[in-house]
Amino acid sequence: MNITKENVNALNAIVKVDIVAEDYKDKVAEVLNDYRKKANIPGFRKGHVPMGMVKKQYGKAVMIDEVNKLLQESLNKFLVEEKLDILGNPLPVVNEDFSWDTDQFSFEFELGLAPEFDVDIKGKNKITEYKIVATDELIDKEVENIQNRYGKLITLEEAEEHSNVTGTFVNEENEINKKSTFLVNDLKGKKNEKKFIGAKVGDVIEVETKKLFEEDTKLAQVLGVTKEVADELDTKVTFTVEEVNKTEPAELDQELFDKLFPDGSVKTVTELKDKIKQDAEGQFQQQADQQLLNAVTEYLVDSTKFDLPAEFLQKWLQTAGEKELTAEEAQEEYTKSEKGLRYQLIEGKIMKDNEIKLEYAELLDYTKGFIKAQMAQFGNMNPEEEELNNIAGRVLGNQEEAQRLQSQLLSQKFLAFYKENMEFKTKEVSYEDFIKEVYK
């Protein structure tokens, strides 16, 4: 057997595999001999079928099968030994004159080679690292929400601006018949509010669905329809009042603090606000970190220039999936996935150059931490180590789940690496301003 590689250019190569009879004949003979021992052919005792008959019946099929096995094994071994960094998989070159009616064969494969490039993480960039702070307004709003969640419902004779009304919306033509509860001040405009303020149990109120609530999603919720239906709905509905009440906020006292923090860590309103601020900014940090990772990804893809074997990859995509694609479909798929492929190559280069590794022990510990956090939500604060190990083993035994957790852990490693090695512009913002700037 002889395997050779010829570079077409820096990104494409052809591998030629020449196979002669001596490379496969012993294996073919072994397989045919095994067939002979097991063959049940009328007129012959088992194991005594003439070899000529076995060869005539199975010889060519066995030879083709063994040549293909040898070809695949040899090609894979060659790629490993030559340390070829390829993209996609080798593509066989179609030979119109190929025939199995011989004992010597020559096969050719196209290779798409990974480009060589450098990643400059120290270069000048305009990436902003956001520090999201919890404003006094946000903290006060959360205190108010807590007081309302733990407050008492008081029944009212008639609806007020800040009261809850419960009743049934009806429109027979649009098949609407939905019991719902909402705040009077959730309504949009004084005209709608006036219709409800002063309403009593049993009153029937007619309103227009268009611009009924301040929030666009509220109408779909109270009418029990999809957002798409609610957006198009422009009709009248009746609302029959069934209950009117309001929430008396809970007192900010030790009883409430102990409900929120049974460990006794909060004893004053100031300490409660500090806890809210800490928890909120912890959650905000996760969003800020994800935004930073996305921004670095965009920056590295845009600033790291290299060519790809685009023609080869489009050809490979045509046959890579379960369904064969047309040339046009493959080109479209390549366009959609090119940026992701570029970042995978950049990520791999950074890992190699900076010896960033992911050990199984790290993944196991990360998985156990994830499981422990979930168990804590259900009251199990101190699970046994053996239990954690068993659950983590089962989780990582699921390939899809293992890949998801591995991706999350790698993202954390890259984020830490970028923060340590890249310079960013730091900007302190409120959560509202962060949303406006990042998701505008």
One Martini backbone bead per residue (centre of mass of N, CA, C, O) as a GRO file, in nm:
protein
  440
    1MET     BB    1   0.099   0.034   0.018
    2ASN     BB    2   0.017   0.381  -0.087
    3ILE     BB    3   0.064   0.716   0.060
    4THR     BB    4  -0.026   1.042  -0.065
    5LYS     BB    5   0.047   1.404  -0.065
    6GLU     BB    6  -0.109   1.692  -0.228
    7ASN     BB    7  -0.075   2.025  -0.261
    8VAL     BB    8  -0.272   2.271  -0.393
    9ASN     BB    9  -0.277   2.447  -0.127
   10ALA     BB   10  -0.307   2.582   0.188
   11LEU     BB   11  -0.633   2.451   0.193
   12ASN     BB   12  -0.558   2.211  -0.015
   13ALA     BB   13  -0.584   1.849  -0.075
   14ILE     BB   14  -0.441   1.531  -0.195
   15VAL     BB   15  -0.519   1.189  -0.138
   16LYS     BB   16  -0.339   0.887  -0.215
   17VAL     BB   17  -0.456   0.540  -0.253
   18ASP     BB   18  -0.271   0.238  -0.284
   19ILE     BB   19  -0.395  -0.092  -0.372
   20VAL     BB   20  -0.304  -0.427  -0.328
   21ALA     BB   21  -0.346  -0.763  -0.301
   22GLU     BB   22  -0.144  -0.800  -0.054
   23ASP     BB   23  -0.325  -0.617   0.147
   24TYR     BB   24  -0.607  -0.829   0.135
   25LYS     BB   25  -0.600  -1.143   0.074
   26ASP     BB   26  -0.578  -1.271   0.360
   27LYS     BB   27  -0.848  -1.159   0.468
   28VAL     BB   28  -1.029  -1.281   0.254
   29ALA     BB   29  -0.955  -1.578   0.308
   30GLU     BB   30  -1.052  -1.579   0.602
   31VAL     BB   31  -1.349  -1.512   0.547
   32LEU     BB   32  -1.410  -1.744   0.345
   33ASN     BB   33  -1.340  -1.973   0.539
   34ASP     BB   34  -1.565  -1.901   0.740
   35TYR     BB   35  -1.797  -1.937   0.543
   36ARG     BB   36  -1.744  -2.237   0.481
   37LYS     BB   37  -1.800  -2.342   0.775
   38LYS     BB   38  -2.113  -2.204   0.775
   39ALA     BB   39  -2.230  -2.311   0.527
   40ASN     BB   40  -2.566  -2.377   0.375
   41ILE     BB   41  -2.561  -2.621   0.120
   42PRO     BB   42  -2.708  -2.804  -0.087
   43GLY     BB   43  -2.519  -3.119  -0.096
   44PHE     BB   44  -2.359  -3.017   0.168
   45ARG     BB   45  -2.162  -3.026   0.415
   46LYS     BB   46  -2.081  -2.871   0.682
   47GLY     BB   47  -1.759  -2.745   0.584
   48HIS     BB   48  -1.765  -2.886   0.257
   49VAL     BB   49  -1.751  -2.653   0.078
   50PRO     BB   50  -1.632  -2.543  -0.193
   51MET     BB   51  -1.425  -2.279  -0.243
   52GLY     BB   52  -1.512  -2.203  -0.531
   53MET     BB   53  -1.808  -2.151  -0.453
   54VAL     BB   54  -1.756  -1.931  -0.240
   55LYS     BB   55  -1.609  -1.735  -0.427
   56LYS     BB   56  -1.835  -1.701  -0.638
   57GLN     BB   57  -2.051  -1.593  -0.424
   58TYR     BB   58  -1.843  -1.394  -0.218
   59GLY     BB   59  -1.570  -1.274  -0.311
   60LYS     BB   60  -1.630  -0.979  -0.412
   61ALA     BB   61  -1.776  -0.869  -0.162
   62VAL     BB   62  -1.542  -0.918   0.033
   63MET     BB   63  -1.328  -0.754  -0.110
   64ILE     BB   64  -1.475  -0.480  -0.097
   65ASP     BB   65  -1.501  -0.468   0.210
   66GLU     BB   66  -1.191  -0.490   0.279
   67VAL     BB   67  -1.095  -0.247   0.118
   68ASN     BB   68  -1.266  -0.035   0.268
   69LYS     BB   69  -1.150  -0.086   0.547
   70LEU     BB   70  -0.853  -0.032   0.475
   71LEU     BB   71  -0.894   0.252   0.370
   72GLN     BB   72  -1.004   0.386   0.629
   73GLU     BB   73  -0.776   0.308   0.823
   74SER     BB   74  -0.539   0.431   0.661
   75LEU     BB   75  -0.640   0.721   0.643
   76ASN     BB   76  -0.665   0.780   0.946
   77LYS     BB   77  -0.372   0.715   1.017
   78PHE     BB   78  -0.243   0.927   0.834
   79LEU     BB   79  -0.370   1.182   0.961
   80VAL     BB   80  -0.243   1.136   1.240
   81GLU     BB   81   0.062   1.103   1.169
   82GLU     BB   82   0.063   1.388   1.003
   83LYS     BB   83  -0.102   1.605   1.155
   84LEU     BB   84  -0.379   1.680   1.022
   85ASP     BB   85  -0.570   1.981   0.991
   86ILE     BB   86  -0.901   1.933   0.941
   87LEU     BB   87  -1.198   1.998   0.756
   88GLY     BB   88  -1.408   1.792   0.806
   89ASN     BB   89  -1.411   1.548   0.550
   90PRO     BB   90  -1.312   1.338   0.340
   91LEU     BB   91  -1.337   1.346  -0.023
   92PRO     BB   92  -1.422   1.165  -0.275
   93VAL     BB   93  -1.300   1.102  -0.589
   94VAL     BB   94  -1.439   1.078  -0.886
   95ASN     BB   95  -1.416   0.772  -1.092
   96GLU     BB   96  -1.532   0.674  -1.397
   97ASP     BB   97  -1.306   0.422  -1.438
   98PHE     BB   98  -1.387   0.253  -1.215
   99SER     BB   99  -1.298  -0.089  -1.094
  100TRP     BB  100  -1.343  -0.421  -0.943
  101ASP     BB  101  -1.201  -0.580  -1.200
  102THR     BB  102  -0.947  -0.612  -0.993
  103ASP     BB  103  -0.632  -0.598  -0.776
  104GLN     BB  104  -0.605  -0.279  -0.822
  105PHE     BB  105  -0.610   0.037  -0.637
  106SER     BB  106  -0.730   0.387  -0.669
  107PHE     BB  107  -0.748   0.661  -0.438
  108GLU     BB  108  -0.920   0.981  -0.383
  109PHE     BB  109  -0.883   1.279  -0.166
  110GLU     BB  110  -1.026   1.550  -0.028
  111LEU     BB  111  -0.887   1.836   0.150
  112GLY     BB  112  -0.949   2.047   0.429
  113LEU     BB  113  -0.752   2.301   0.556
  114ALA     BB  114  -0.636   2.450   0.818
  115PRO     BB  115  -0.550   2.748   0.904
  116GLU     BB  116  -0.295   2.982   0.949
  117PHE     BB  117  -0.273   3.173   1.263
  118ASP     BB  118  -0.314   3.468   1.461
  119VAL     BB  119  -0.386   3.592   1.797
  120ASP     BB  120  -0.477   3.925   1.907
  121ILE     BB  121  -0.539   4.008   2.247
  122LYS     BB  122  -0.364   4.292   2.280
  123GLY     BB  123  -0.513   4.460   2.113
  124LYS     BB  124  -0.692   4.708   2.011
  125ASN     BB  125  -1.009   4.799   2.164
  126LYS     BB  126  -1.388   4.864   2.203
  127ILE     BB  127  -1.458   4.715   2.461
  128THR     BB  128  -1.725   4.678   2.691
  129GLU     BB  129  -1.741   4.669   3.047
  130TYR     BB  130  -2.006   4.595   3.245
  131LYS     BB  131  -2.150   4.758   3.537
  132ILE     BB  132  -2.423   4.656   3.716
  133VAL     BB  133  -2.646   4.853   3.898
  134ALA     BB  134  -2.844   4.896   4.177
  135THR     BB  135  -3.083   5.101   4.220
  136ASP     BB  136  -3.284   5.262   4.435
  137GLU     BB  137  -3.539   5.222   4.267
  138LEU     BB  138  -3.517   4.915   4.238
  139ILE     BB  139  -3.506   4.847   4.540
  140ASP     BB  140  -3.775   4.981   4.621
  141LYS     BB  141  -3.947   4.807   4.432
  142GLU     BB  142  -3.877   4.535   4.566
  143VAL     BB  143  -3.984   4.602   4.842
  144GLU     BB  144  -4.273   4.644   4.744
  145ASN     BB  145  -4.312   4.358   4.629
  146ILE     BB  146  -4.271   4.212   4.895
  147GLN     BB  147  -4.502   4.343   5.050
  148ASN     BB  148  -4.722   4.237   4.852
  149ARG     BB  149  -4.665   3.929   4.868
  150TYR     BB  150  -4.700   3.951   5.207
  151GLY     BB  151  -4.971   4.052   5.205
  152LYS     BB  152  -5.309   4.165   5.239
  153LEU     BB  153  -5.634   4.098   5.155
  154ILE     BB  154  -5.885   4.346   5.072
  155THR     BB  155  -6.211   4.406   5.068
  156LEU     BB  156  -6.412   4.590   4.837
  157GLU     BB  157  -6.677   4.778   4.727
  158GLU     BB  158  -6.480   4.945   4.533
  159ALA     BB  159  -6.293   5.059   4.290
  160GLU     BB  160  -5.955   5.152   4.255
  161GLU     BB  161  -5.659   5.247   4.126
  162HIS     BB  162  -5.496   5.004   4.320
  163SER     BB  163  -5.683   4.774   4.247
  164ASN     BB  164  -5.831   4.465   4.225
  165VAL     BB  165  -5.982   4.288   3.947
  166THR     BB  166  -6.239   4.041   3.912
  167GLY     BB  167  -6.329   3.865   3.601
  168THR     BB  168  -6.522   3.848   3.287
  169PHE     BB  169  -6.443   3.803   2.960
  170VAL     BB  170  -6.657   3.891   2.665
  171ASN     BB  171  -6.675   3.740   2.319
  172GLU     BB  172  -6.852   3.560   2.100
  173GLU     BB  173  -6.725   3.603   1.819
  174ASN     BB  174  -6.417   3.536   1.956
  175GLU     BB  175  -6.438   3.327   2.190
  176ILE     BB  176  -6.459   3.493   2.467
  177ASN     BB  177  -6.394   3.337   2.808
  178LYS     BB  178  -6.233   3.511   3.076
  179LYS     BB  179  -6.083   3.480   3.379
  180SER     BB  180  -5.954   3.774   3.556
  181THR     BB  181  -5.666   3.963   3.688
  182PHE     BB  182  -5.624   4.319   3.769
  183LEU     BB  183  -5.500   4.633   3.760
  184VAL     BB  184  -5.620   4.939   3.716
  185ASN     BB  185  -5.321   5.070   3.658
  186ASP     BB  186  -5.282   4.886   3.388
  187LEU     BB  187  -5.434   5.072   3.242
  188LYS     BB  188  -5.496   5.275   2.954
  189GLY     BB  189  -5.583   5.553   3.050
  190LYS     BB  190  -5.837   5.742   3.190
  191LYS     BB  191  -6.082   5.625   3.045
  192ASN     BB  192  -6.050   5.332   3.149
  193GLU     BB  193  -6.027   5.387   3.453
  194LYS     BB  194  -6.312   5.522   3.493
  195LYS     BB  195  -6.475   5.257   3.435
  196PHE     BB  196  -6.359   5.116   3.713
  197ILE     BB  197  -6.386   5.334   3.897
  198GLY     BB  198  -6.646   5.229   4.125
  199ALA     BB  199  -6.677   4.945   4.083
  200LYS     BB  200  -6.891   4.660   4.126
  201VAL     BB  201  -7.030   4.388   4.201
  202GLY     BB  202  -7.193   4.307   3.879
  203ASP     BB  203  -7.070   4.482   3.692
  204VAL     BB  204  -7.083   4.602   3.346
  205ILE     BB  205  -6.808   4.640   3.118
  206GLU     BB  206  -6.720   4.833   2.832
  207VAL     BB  207  -6.447   4.763   2.601
  208GLU     BB  208  -6.157   4.822   2.427
  209THR     BB  209  -5.884   4.639   2.316
  210LYS     BB  210  -5.751   4.879   2.216
  211LYS     BB  211  -5.542   5.007   2.433
  212LEU     BB  212  -5.600   4.884   2.735
  213PHE     BB  213  -5.291   4.840   2.798
  214GLU     BB  214  -4.972   4.917   2.868
  215GLU     BB  215  -4.907   4.627   2.811
  216ASP     BB  216  -4.898   4.422   2.538
  217THR     BB  217  -4.925   4.132   2.697
  218LYS     BB  218  -5.184   4.161   2.876
  219LEU     BB  219  -5.421   4.096   2.686
  220ALA     BB  220  -5.353   3.800   2.630
  221GLN     BB  221  -5.373   3.710   2.925
  222VAL     BB  222  -5.677   3.800   2.999
  223LEU     BB  223  -5.806   3.653   2.726
  224GLY     BB  224  -5.659   3.381   2.632
  225VAL     BB  225  -5.446   3.462   2.405
  226THR     BB  226  -5.247   3.528   2.171
  227LYS     BB  227  -5.039   3.776   2.076
  228GLU     BB  228  -5.123   3.779   1.779
  229VAL     BB  229  -5.424   3.813   1.832
  230ALA     BB  230  -5.409   4.065   2.015
  231ASP     BB  231  -5.273   4.257   1.804
  232GLU     BB  232  -5.539   4.228   1.601
  233LEU     BB  233  -5.738   4.317   1.809
  234ASP     BB  234  -6.063   4.505   1.734
  235THR     BB  235  -6.280   4.527   2.002
  236LYS     BB  236  -6.547   4.436   2.205
  237VAL     BB  237  -6.581   4.397   2.564
  238THR     BB  238  -6.690   4.231   2.847
  239PHE     BB  239  -6.700   4.307   3.212
  240THR     BB  240  -6.752   4.109   3.500
  241VAL     BB  241  -6.772   4.178   3.824
  242GLU     BB  242  -6.654   3.969   4.116
  243GLU     BB  243  -6.395   4.127   4.234
  244VAL     BB  244  -6.266   4.346   4.510
  245ASN     BB  245  -5.924   4.443   4.579
  246LYS     BB  246  -5.645   4.482   4.812
  247THR     BB  247  -5.313   4.539   4.910
  248GLU     BB  248  -5.163   4.507   5.222
  249PRO     BB  249  -4.878   4.580   5.318
  250ALA     BB  250  -4.616   4.467   5.464
  251GLU     BB  251  -4.427   4.484   5.724
  252LEU     BB  252  -4.097   4.607   5.813
  253ASP     BB  253  -4.016   4.335   5.991
  254GLN     BB  254  -3.899   4.056   6.150
  255GLU     BB  255  -4.109   3.864   6.036
  256LEU     BB  256  -4.038   3.917   5.738
  257PHE     BB  257  -3.732   3.866   5.748
  258ASP     BB  258  -3.761   3.560   5.839
  259LYS     BB  259  -3.908   3.468   5.584
  260LEU     BB  260  -3.674   3.545   5.388
  261PHE     BB  261  -3.443   3.492   5.641
  262PRO     BB  262  -3.407   3.226   5.850
  263ASP     BB  263  -3.096   3.295   5.952
  264GLY     BB  264  -3.102   3.608   6.064
  265SER     BB  265  -2.940   3.826   5.864
  266VAL     BB  266  -3.201   4.016   5.900
  267LYS     BB  267  -3.290   4.339   6.094
  268THR     BB  268  -3.306   4.556   5.860
  269VAL     BB  269  -3.373   4.756   5.598
  270THR     BB  270  -3.081   4.794   5.511
  271GLU     BB  271  -3.014   4.489   5.496
  272LEU     BB  272  -3.228   4.424   5.285
  273LYS     BB  273  -3.117   4.610   5.063
  274ASP     BB  274  -2.839   4.478   5.048
  275LYS     BB  275  -2.943   4.203   4.954
  276ILE     BB  276  -3.084   4.295   4.699
  277LYS     BB  277  -2.835   4.418   4.568
  278GLN     BB  278  -2.660   4.164   4.565
  279ASP     BB  279  -2.853   3.979   4.403
  280ALA     BB  280  -2.893   4.158   4.156
  281GLU     BB  281  -2.586   4.194   4.078
  282GLY     BB  282  -2.539   3.891   4.037
  283GLN     BB  283  -2.737   3.866   3.797
  284PHE     BB  284  -2.616   4.092   3.622
  285GLN     BB  285  -2.333   3.967   3.585
  286GLN     BB  286  -2.418   3.740   3.396
  287GLN     BB  287  -2.507   3.933   3.167
  288ALA     BB  288  -2.240   4.086   3.139
  289ASP     BB  289  -2.063   3.839   3.072
  290GLN     BB  290  -2.215   3.754   2.816
  291GLN     BB  291  -2.171   4.018   2.665
  292LEU     BB  292  -1.861   4.008   2.670
  293LEU     BB  293  -1.829   3.740   2.519
  294ASN     BB  294  -1.973   3.836   2.263
  295ALA     BB  295  -1.785   4.077   2.202
  296VAL     BB  296  -1.521   3.916   2.178
  297THR     BB  297  -1.609   3.732   1.954
  298GLU     BB  298  -1.660   3.953   1.744
  299TYR     BB  299  -1.378   4.075   1.751
  300LEU     BB  300  -1.210   3.820   1.672
  301VAL     BB  301  -1.352   3.763   1.404
  302ASP     BB  302  -1.293   4.050   1.276
  303SER     BB  303  -0.961   4.063   1.345
  304THR     BB  304  -0.922   3.763   1.237
  305LYS     BB  305  -0.737   3.681   0.956
  306PHE     BB  306  -0.869   3.424   0.728
  307ASP     BB  307  -0.884   3.154   0.530
  308LEU     BB  308  -1.110   2.929   0.362
  309PRO     BB  309  -1.232   2.618   0.229
  310ALA     BB  310  -1.516   2.687   0.092
  311GLU     BB  311  -1.566   2.489  -0.142
  312PHE     BB  312  -1.522   2.233   0.020
  313LEU     BB  313  -1.734   2.283   0.248
  314GLN     BB  314  -1.979   2.291   0.060
  315LYS     BB  315  -1.943   2.007  -0.048
  316TRP     BB  316  -1.954   1.864   0.228
  317LEU     BB  317  -2.244   1.967   0.318
  318GLN     BB  318  -2.411   1.800   0.109
  319THR     BB  319  -2.323   1.507   0.283
  320ALA     BB  320  -2.318   1.544   0.611
  321GLY     BB  321  -2.607   1.491   0.640
  322GLU     BB  322  -2.904   1.327   0.625
  323LYS     BB  323  -2.951   1.543   0.405
  324GLU     BB  324  -2.917   1.622   0.091
  325LEU     BB  325  -2.769   1.893  -0.070
  326THR     BB  326  -2.759   2.150  -0.247
  327ALA     BB  327  -2.553   2.387  -0.356
  328GLU     BB  328  -2.731   2.621  -0.250
  329GLU     BB  329  -2.781   2.511   0.037
  330ALA     BB  330  -2.481   2.487   0.118
  331GLN     BB  331  -2.414   2.785   0.087
  332GLU     BB  332  -2.615   2.884   0.299
  333GLU     BB  333  -2.504   2.718   0.536
  334TYR     BB  334  -2.219   2.837   0.530
  335THR     BB  335  -2.295   3.131   0.583
  336LYS     BB  336  -2.425   3.071   0.867
  337SER     BB  337  -2.149   2.904   0.986
  338GLU     BB  338  -1.881   3.066   0.952
  339LYS     BB  339  -1.850   3.223   1.218
  340GLY     BB  340  -1.846   2.973   1.404
  341LEU     BB  341  -1.595   2.844   1.276
  342ARG     BB  342  -1.398   3.071   1.329
  343TYR     BB  343  -1.422   3.061   1.639
  344GLN     BB  344  -1.332   2.772   1.680
  345LEU     BB  345  -1.046   2.821   1.572
  346ILE     BB  346  -0.971   3.046   1.768
  347GLU     BB  347  -1.019   2.888   2.026
  348GLY     BB  348  -0.817   2.660   1.964
  349LYS     BB  349  -0.569   2.846   1.948
  350ILE     BB  350  -0.584   2.959   2.236
  351MET     BB  351  -0.563   2.688   2.382
  352LYS     BB  352  -0.287   2.606   2.265
  353ASP     BB  353  -0.115   2.870   2.331
  354ASN     BB  354  -0.238   2.865   2.661
  355GLU     BB  355  -0.311   2.592   2.791
  356ILE     BB  356  -0.618   2.526   2.767
  357LYS     BB  357  -0.804   2.312   2.982
  358LEU     BB  358  -1.028   2.012   3.016
  359GLU     BB  359  -1.098   1.831   3.278
  360TYR     BB  360  -1.286   1.589   3.412
  361ALA     BB  361  -1.274   1.682   3.710
  362GLU     BB  362  -1.391   1.962   3.650
  363LEU     BB  363  -1.660   1.869   3.528
  364LEU     BB  364  -1.753   1.715   3.776
  365ASP     BB  365  -1.754   1.954   3.977
  366TYR     BB  366  -1.946   2.131   3.815
  367THR     BB  367  -2.184   1.933   3.816
  368LYS     BB  368  -2.214   1.913   4.125
  369GLY     BB  369  -2.275   2.213   4.166
  370PHE     BB  370  -2.532   2.216   3.996
  371ILE     BB  371  -2.684   1.999   4.160
  372LYS     BB  372  -2.667   2.133   4.439
  373ALA     BB  373  -2.833   2.386   4.362
  374GLN     BB  374  -3.093   2.231   4.292
  375MET     BB  375  -3.133   2.087   4.568
  376ALA     BB  376  -3.158   2.350   4.738
  377GLN     BB  377  -3.439   2.434   4.619
  378PHE     BB  378  -3.555   2.153   4.778
  379GLY     BB  379  -3.386   2.157   5.076
  380ASN     BB  380  -3.104   2.022   4.996
  381MET     BB  381  -2.807   2.133   5.146
  382ASN     BB  382  -2.654   1.828   5.228
  383PRO     BB  383  -2.535   1.626   5.029
  384GLU     BB  384  -2.397   1.348   4.951
  385GLU     BB  385  -2.116   1.262   4.780
  386GLU     BB  386  -2.220   0.997   4.656
  387GLU     BB  387  -2.476   1.115   4.535
  388LEU     BB  388  -2.337   1.323   4.352
  389ASN     BB  389  -2.167   1.123   4.189
  390ASN     BB  390  -2.402   0.956   4.073
  391ILE     BB  391  -2.553   1.186   3.928
  392ALA     BB  392  -2.315   1.294   3.761
  393GLY     BB  393  -2.267   1.033   3.603
  394ARG     BB  394  -2.545   1.032   3.461
  395VAL     BB  395  -2.528   1.307   3.327
  396LEU     BB  396  -2.250   1.246   3.169
  397GLY     BB  397  -2.382   0.999   3.011
  398ASN     BB  398  -2.513   1.234   2.864
  399GLN     BB  399  -2.401   1.374   2.586
  400GLU     BB  400  -2.567   1.635   2.566
  401GLU     BB  401  -2.524   1.729   2.861
  402ALA     BB  402  -2.215   1.723   2.862
  403GLN     BB  403  -2.178   1.938   2.637
  404ARG     BB  404  -2.322   2.168   2.781
  405LEU     BB  405  -2.137   2.180   3.034
  406GLN     BB  406  -1.871   2.211   2.883
  407SER     BB  407  -1.942   2.479   2.747
  408GLN     BB  408  -1.985   2.641   3.006
  409LEU     BB  409  -1.700   2.598   3.128
  410LEU     BB  410  -1.539   2.713   2.890
  411SER     BB  411  -1.662   2.995   2.903
  412GLN     BB  412  -1.543   3.059   3.180
  413LYS     BB  413  -1.247   3.030   3.101
  414PHE     BB  414  -1.246   3.245   2.877
  415LEU     BB  415  -1.343   3.482   3.044
  416ALA     BB  416  -1.104   3.481   3.241
  417PHE     BB  417  -0.887   3.517   3.024
  418TYR     BB  418  -0.985   3.787   2.905
  419LYS     BB  419  -0.978   3.953   3.170
  420GLU     BB  420  -0.662   3.907   3.209
  421ASN     BB  421  -0.561   3.984   2.882
  422MET     BB  422  -0.764   4.219   2.846
  423GLU     BB  423  -0.875   4.540   2.744
  424PHE     BB  424  -1.125   4.750   2.894
  425LYS     BB  425  -1.410   4.934   2.904
  426THR     BB  426  -1.552   5.080   3.181
  427LYS     BB  427  -1.913   5.059   3.270
  428GLU     BB  428  -2.153   5.222   3.461
  429VAL     BB  429  -2.487   5.083   3.503
  430SER     BB  430  -2.796   5.036   3.464
  431TYR     BB  431  -3.017   4.810   3.365
  432GLU     BB  432  -3.171   4.985   3.166
  433ASP     BB  433  -2.918   5.091   3.014
  434PHE     BB  434  -2.810   4.819   2.928
  435ILE     BB  435  -3.048   4.737   2.749
  436LYS     BB  436  -3.034   4.979   2.557
  437GLU     BB  437  -2.733   4.937   2.457
  438VAL     BB  438  -2.735   4.621   2.383
  439TYR     BB  439  -3.065   4.591   2.275
  440LYS     BB  440  -3.131   4.823   2.051
   0.00000   0.00000   0.00000
